[in-house]
Structure formats: structure tokens, C-alpha cells
Amino acid sequence: MALFGRKNDSAPAGSGTAVADPALTALTGEYTIDPAHSTISFTVRHAMVTNVRGSFNEHEGTLNLDGSNPAASTASIDVSIASVDTGIPDRDGHLRSADFFDAETFPKMSFRSTSTEQIDAETYRVTGDLTIKDTTRPLTIDLEFHGSATDVYGNERVGFEGSATILRSDWGLTWNAALETGGVMVSDKVKLTFDISAIKKAAEAV
């Protein structure tokens, strides 16, 4: 199902004319990311032979969806570095240290979108600025729209799932250790995964 719009089947062939689907246009508005039902996680290769997975348990953000003009949609996310969780306390402490994120000096990781485009009926590409520590670089995330629903409390929700792969060294995360058998302890490549559930804010009374 398309999130923002679909081509008008009655338009002349080759016209490329697009019209908004009223049901989808109704999704237009500001949404607050629900941290209790959203996950921001990562996967990184360890010792060249296995994957370590972790997540950031504290985060907040907003989505501003424009159902008739996807290019006008925006996303903003802030992540608490101290909330990193790989299931191993010692490893989490190392990630918070100056060897990696330096959470005491740089407590937040942030993403601010700069452009949005529709790739196909269900996929949207969001490009923005990812800031880790004191480095800001562009990041592009392909997101699949999972639909909308009204939950049992009357909240209107939308859901997205997406991922992106980065080189951590691009953001100054360069700590590593050489292995006796060759290679390094932690891969440079990191996969980021986003499972987002967001709740539509009620319209303010005029």
C-alpha cells in the first residue's frame, strides 16, 4: 500500500500525473515516535566470525508526514547513548567510554532529515544528517511503510521499518584491536535497523 499517493489510473498514459489517495492523505500530520513500541538497533561483526547485536533503549523523535507531497515530510530522532544495550554490561560500559561513543561528553546521537522521496509503492528514502559525537555526516535510510491503525486506546498509529549500513570510522569511532590470526576485533561496517511506531498528535482546537 502506498503511503502518500498513487498514480491516477484515469490520467492519460505517460502523463505521470499523480493524485493523492484521500485515505492516505488523511495520515498527514505530526507524529510522536512511541519508544515503548519502537526499536533502534545495530549489528556489527565481532572477531571476524560472528555478529553482535545491540539497541538503544531510550530515544525520542517526531515524524511530520505530508500525504499529498512526500518530499515535504520530515523526521527527527534523538538517541541517548547511555542507553546502549548489548546484553553484556562490561561491553556496554566500553561502548559508553571514550574508546567509542564517549557518552559523558556526547550524550546524544541525533538524526535530522533533509529530504524524502518515494521509491516505489511501499518504500520511501529518507536522507538526513546523522550526528555522532562531534561529527555530522549524511545518512540515507530506506523505509518500508507497514500501514496505519487505530489502537485500543484510540491512538492513530503508523509503522515503518528500515535499515542503513555505515562505516563507524566516518563518525570517528575508530577503536579496534588486532587479532593474532589476522583481522580486527570489531568491523568498521555497522548495520543500523529502525522499527518505528508513531502516534499522531491530536489537532489543536482553533
Short mmCIF file of C-alpha atoms in Angstrom, two decimals:
data_model
loop_
_atom_site.label_atom_id
_atom_site.label_comp_id
_atom_site.label_asym_id
_atom_site.label_seq_id
_atom_site.Cartn_x
_atom_site.Cartn_y
_atom_site.Cartn_z
CA MET A 1 0.00 0.00 0.00
CA ALA A 2 1.35 3.39 -0.94
CA LEU A 3 1.86 5.79 1.94
CA PHE A 4 1.49 9.17 0.31
CA GLY A 5 -0.20 8.78 -3.05
CA ARG A 6 -0.68 6.76 -6.18
CA LYS A 7 -0.94 7.42 -9.89
CA ASN A 8 -4.31 8.41 -11.25
CA ASP A 9 -5.46 5.44 -13.35
CA SER A 10 -7.72 7.76 -15.33
CA ALA A 11 -4.86 10.05 -16.32
CA PRO A 12 -3.61 9.81 -19.91
CA ALA A 13 -0.93 7.16 -20.43
CA GLY A 14 2.54 8.56 -19.96
CA SER A 15 1.26 11.70 -18.25
CA GLY A 16 2.87 10.74 -14.91
CA THR A 17 0.06 12.59 -13.16
CA ALA A 18 -0.26 11.59 -9.53
CA VAL A 19 -3.17 12.22 -7.24
CA ALA A 20 -3.40 11.73 -3.51
CA ASP A 21 -5.45 8.87 -2.14
CA PRO A 22 -7.91 10.52 0.31
CA ALA A 23 -7.46 7.73 2.86
CA LEU A 24 -3.71 8.17 2.80
CA THR A 25 -3.85 11.94 2.69
CA ALA A 26 -5.73 11.67 5.99
CA LEU A 27 -2.49 10.42 7.53
CA THR A 28 -0.96 13.87 7.07
CA GLY A 29 0.11 15.34 10.39
CA GLU A 30 2.68 15.31 13.16
CA TYR A 31 3.50 12.02 14.87
CA THR A 32 5.43 11.25 18.03
CA ILE A 33 7.63 8.16 17.99
CA ASP A 34 6.45 5.70 20.64
CA PRO A 35 9.63 4.43 22.37
CA ALA A 36 7.76 1.57 24.03
CA HIS A 37 6.91 0.07 20.64
CA SER A 38 9.91 1.20 18.57
CA THR A 39 13.43 -0.16 18.31
CA ILE A 40 16.66 1.44 17.13
CA SER A 41 19.27 -1.28 16.91
CA PHE A 42 22.61 -2.16 15.35
CA THR A 43 24.59 -5.19 14.20
CA VAL A 44 28.38 -5.34 13.97
CA ARG A 45 30.80 -8.17 13.17
CA HIS A 46 32.90 -9.32 16.15
CA ALA A 47 36.28 -11.09 15.85
CA MET A 48 35.59 -11.62 12.14
CA VAL A 49 33.37 -14.64 12.85
CA THR A 50 30.09 -13.62 14.48
CA ASN A 51 27.63 -10.75 14.86
CA VAL A 52 26.98 -8.71 17.98
CA ARG A 53 23.58 -7.05 18.18
CA GLY A 54 22.52 -4.21 20.39
CA SER A 55 19.98 -1.43 20.73
CA PHE A 56 19.48 2.00 22.23
CA ASN A 57 16.66 1.71 24.74
CA GLU A 58 16.00 5.44 25.19
CA HIS A 59 15.09 7.59 22.22
CA GLU A 60 12.54 10.16 21.15
CA GLY A 61 11.51 11.78 17.91
CA THR A 62 8.84 13.13 15.62
CA LEU A 63 7.61 12.47 12.11
CA ASN A 64 5.84 15.10 10.06
CA LEU A 65 4.03 13.29 7.25
CA ASP A 66 2.61 15.07 4.23
CA GLY A 67 0.20 12.75 2.44
CA SER A 68 -0.04 14.81 -0.72
CA ASN A 69 3.63 15.78 -1.01
CA PRO A 70 6.08 13.21 0.37
CA ALA A 71 9.04 15.50 -0.32
CA ALA A 72 7.72 17.77 2.43
CA SER A 73 7.74 15.01 5.05
CA THR A 74 10.40 15.18 7.76
CA ALA A 75 11.85 13.07 10.57
CA SER A 76 13.76 13.95 13.73
CA ILE A 77 15.25 11.44 16.21
CA ASP A 78 17.40 11.82 19.33
CA VAL A 79 19.02 8.80 20.97
CA SER A 80 20.50 8.53 24.47
CA ILE A 81 23.96 6.97 24.12
CA ALA A 82 23.95 5.85 27.77
CA SER A 83 21.01 3.56 26.96
CA VAL A 84 23.10 1.31 24.69
CA ASP A 85 22.35 -2.33 25.47
CA THR A 86 24.08 -5.40 24.03
CA GLY A 87 23.18 -7.69 26.91
CA ILE A 88 26.72 -7.62 28.34
CA PRO A 89 27.27 -4.87 30.97
CA ASP A 90 31.06 -4.76 30.52
CA ARG A 91 30.72 -4.38 26.78
CA ASP A 92 28.07 -1.69 27.18
CA GLY A 93 30.39 0.19 29.50
CA HIS A 94 33.16 0.02 26.93
CA LEU A 95 30.82 1.38 24.25
CA ARG A 96 29.91 4.31 26.51
CA SER A 97 33.57 5.08 27.18
CA ALA A 98 35.87 7.45 25.29
CA ASP A 99 37.09 4.50 23.21
CA PHE A 100 33.77 4.57 21.40
CA PHE A 101 30.83 6.95 21.96
CA ASP A 102 32.19 8.94 24.93
CA ALA A 103 28.70 9.21 26.37
CA GLU A 104 29.75 11.56 29.16
CA THR A 105 30.92 14.21 26.69
CA PHE A 106 28.46 13.44 23.88
CA PRO A 107 25.28 12.09 25.49
CA LYS A 108 23.10 12.21 22.38
CA MET A 109 23.11 10.82 18.86
CA SER A 110 20.74 12.62 16.51
CA PHE A 111 19.23 12.40 13.04
CA ARG A 112 17.57 15.28 11.18
CA SER A 113 16.09 14.59 7.76
CA THR A 114 16.89 16.86 4.84
CA SER A 115 14.95 15.18 2.02
CA THR A 116 12.35 12.47 1.41
CA GLU A 117 11.45 10.65 -1.79
CA GLN A 118 9.14 7.82 -2.79
CA ILE A 119 10.98 4.85 -4.33
CA ASP A 120 8.02 2.56 -5.02
CA ALA A 121 4.56 1.81 -3.69
CA GLU A 122 5.80 0.93 -0.21
CA THR A 123 9.34 2.25 0.08
CA TYR A 124 10.49 5.75 0.97
CA ARG A 125 14.06 7.04 1.06
CA VAL A 126 14.87 9.49 3.82
CA THR A 127 18.18 11.34 3.72
CA GLY A 128 19.43 13.46 6.57
CA ASP A 129 22.25 14.44 8.90
CA LEU A 130 23.41 11.86 11.44
CA THR A 131 25.42 13.31 14.31
CA ILE A 132 27.57 11.05 16.49
CA LYS A 133 29.94 12.67 18.95
CA ASP A 134 31.13 15.87 17.23
CA THR A 135 30.77 14.60 13.65
CA THR A 136 27.80 15.15 11.36
CA ARG A 137 27.57 13.26 8.07
CA PRO A 138 24.75 12.41 5.65
CA LEU A 139 22.83 9.17 6.08
CA THR A 140 20.20 7.65 3.78
CA ILE A 141 17.60 5.23 5.15
CA ASP A 142 15.19 3.18 3.04
CA LEU A 143 11.95 2.76 4.97
CA GLU A 144 9.10 0.37 4.27
CA PHE A 145 5.65 1.60 5.29
CA HIS A 146 3.75 -1.06 7.23
CA GLY A 147 0.43 0.75 7.35
CA SER A 148 -1.72 2.63 9.82
CA ALA A 149 -4.13 1.55 12.53
CA THR A 150 -6.12 2.85 15.46
CA ASP A 151 -5.06 1.10 18.66
CA VAL A 152 -7.28 0.08 21.58
CA TYR A 153 -6.71 3.47 23.23
CA GLY A 154 -7.90 5.39 20.18
CA ASN A 155 -4.41 6.43 19.04
CA GLU A 156 -3.83 6.61 15.31
CA ARG A 157 -0.53 4.89 14.56
CA VAL A 158 1.76 4.45 11.59
CA GLY A 159 4.58 1.95 11.29
CA PHE A 160 7.85 1.96 9.38
CA GLU A 161 10.79 -0.44 9.16
CA GLY A 162 14.13 0.34 7.59
CA SER A 163 17.87 -0.05 7.67
CA ALA A 164 21.13 1.55 6.60
CA THR A 165 24.77 0.49 6.66
CA ILE A 166 27.51 2.88 7.76
CA LEU A 167 31.24 2.85 8.37
CA ARG A 168 31.68 3.81 12.01
CA SER A 169 35.08 5.32 11.27
CA ASP A 170 33.29 8.03 9.27
CA TRP A 171 31.97 9.29 12.61
CA GLY A 172 35.25 8.98 14.49
CA LEU A 173 34.52 5.60 16.08
CA THR A 174 37.88 4.06 15.28
CA TRP A 175 38.83 1.93 18.32
CA ASN A 176 39.93 -1.59 17.42
CA ALA A 177 42.27 -4.42 18.34
CA ALA A 178 44.23 -6.68 16.01
CA LEU A 179 43.66 -10.43 16.15
CA GLU A 180 46.57 -12.89 16.22
CA THR A 181 45.00 -14.78 13.33
CA GLY A 182 44.62 -11.62 11.27
CA GLY A 183 41.82 -9.13 11.01
CA VAL A 184 40.38 -6.96 13.75
CA MET A 185 38.15 -7.32 16.79
CA VAL A 186 35.32 -5.04 15.59
CA SER A 187 34.29 -4.46 11.98
CA ASP A 188 34.12 -0.95 10.61
CA LYS A 189 30.80 -1.71 8.92
CA VAL A 190 27.71 -1.35 11.12
CA LYS A 191 24.12 -2.10 10.13
CA LEU A 192 21.50 0.17 11.68
CA THR A 193 17.90 -1.03 11.90
CA PHE A 194 14.82 1.04 12.64
CA ASP A 195 11.40 -0.33 13.68
CA ILE A 196 9.23 2.70 14.24
CA SER A 197 5.72 3.03 15.61
CA ALA A 198 4.48 6.62 15.84
CA ILE A 199 1.31 8.14 17.25
CA LYS A 200 -0.49 11.01 15.55
CA LYS A 201 -0.83 14.15 17.62
CA ALA A 202 -4.33 15.44 18.09
CA ALA A 203 -5.17 18.56 16.10
CA GLU A 204 -5.18 21.68 18.24
CA ALA A 205 -8.51 23.43 18.65
CA VAL A 206 -8.80 26.71 16.81
#
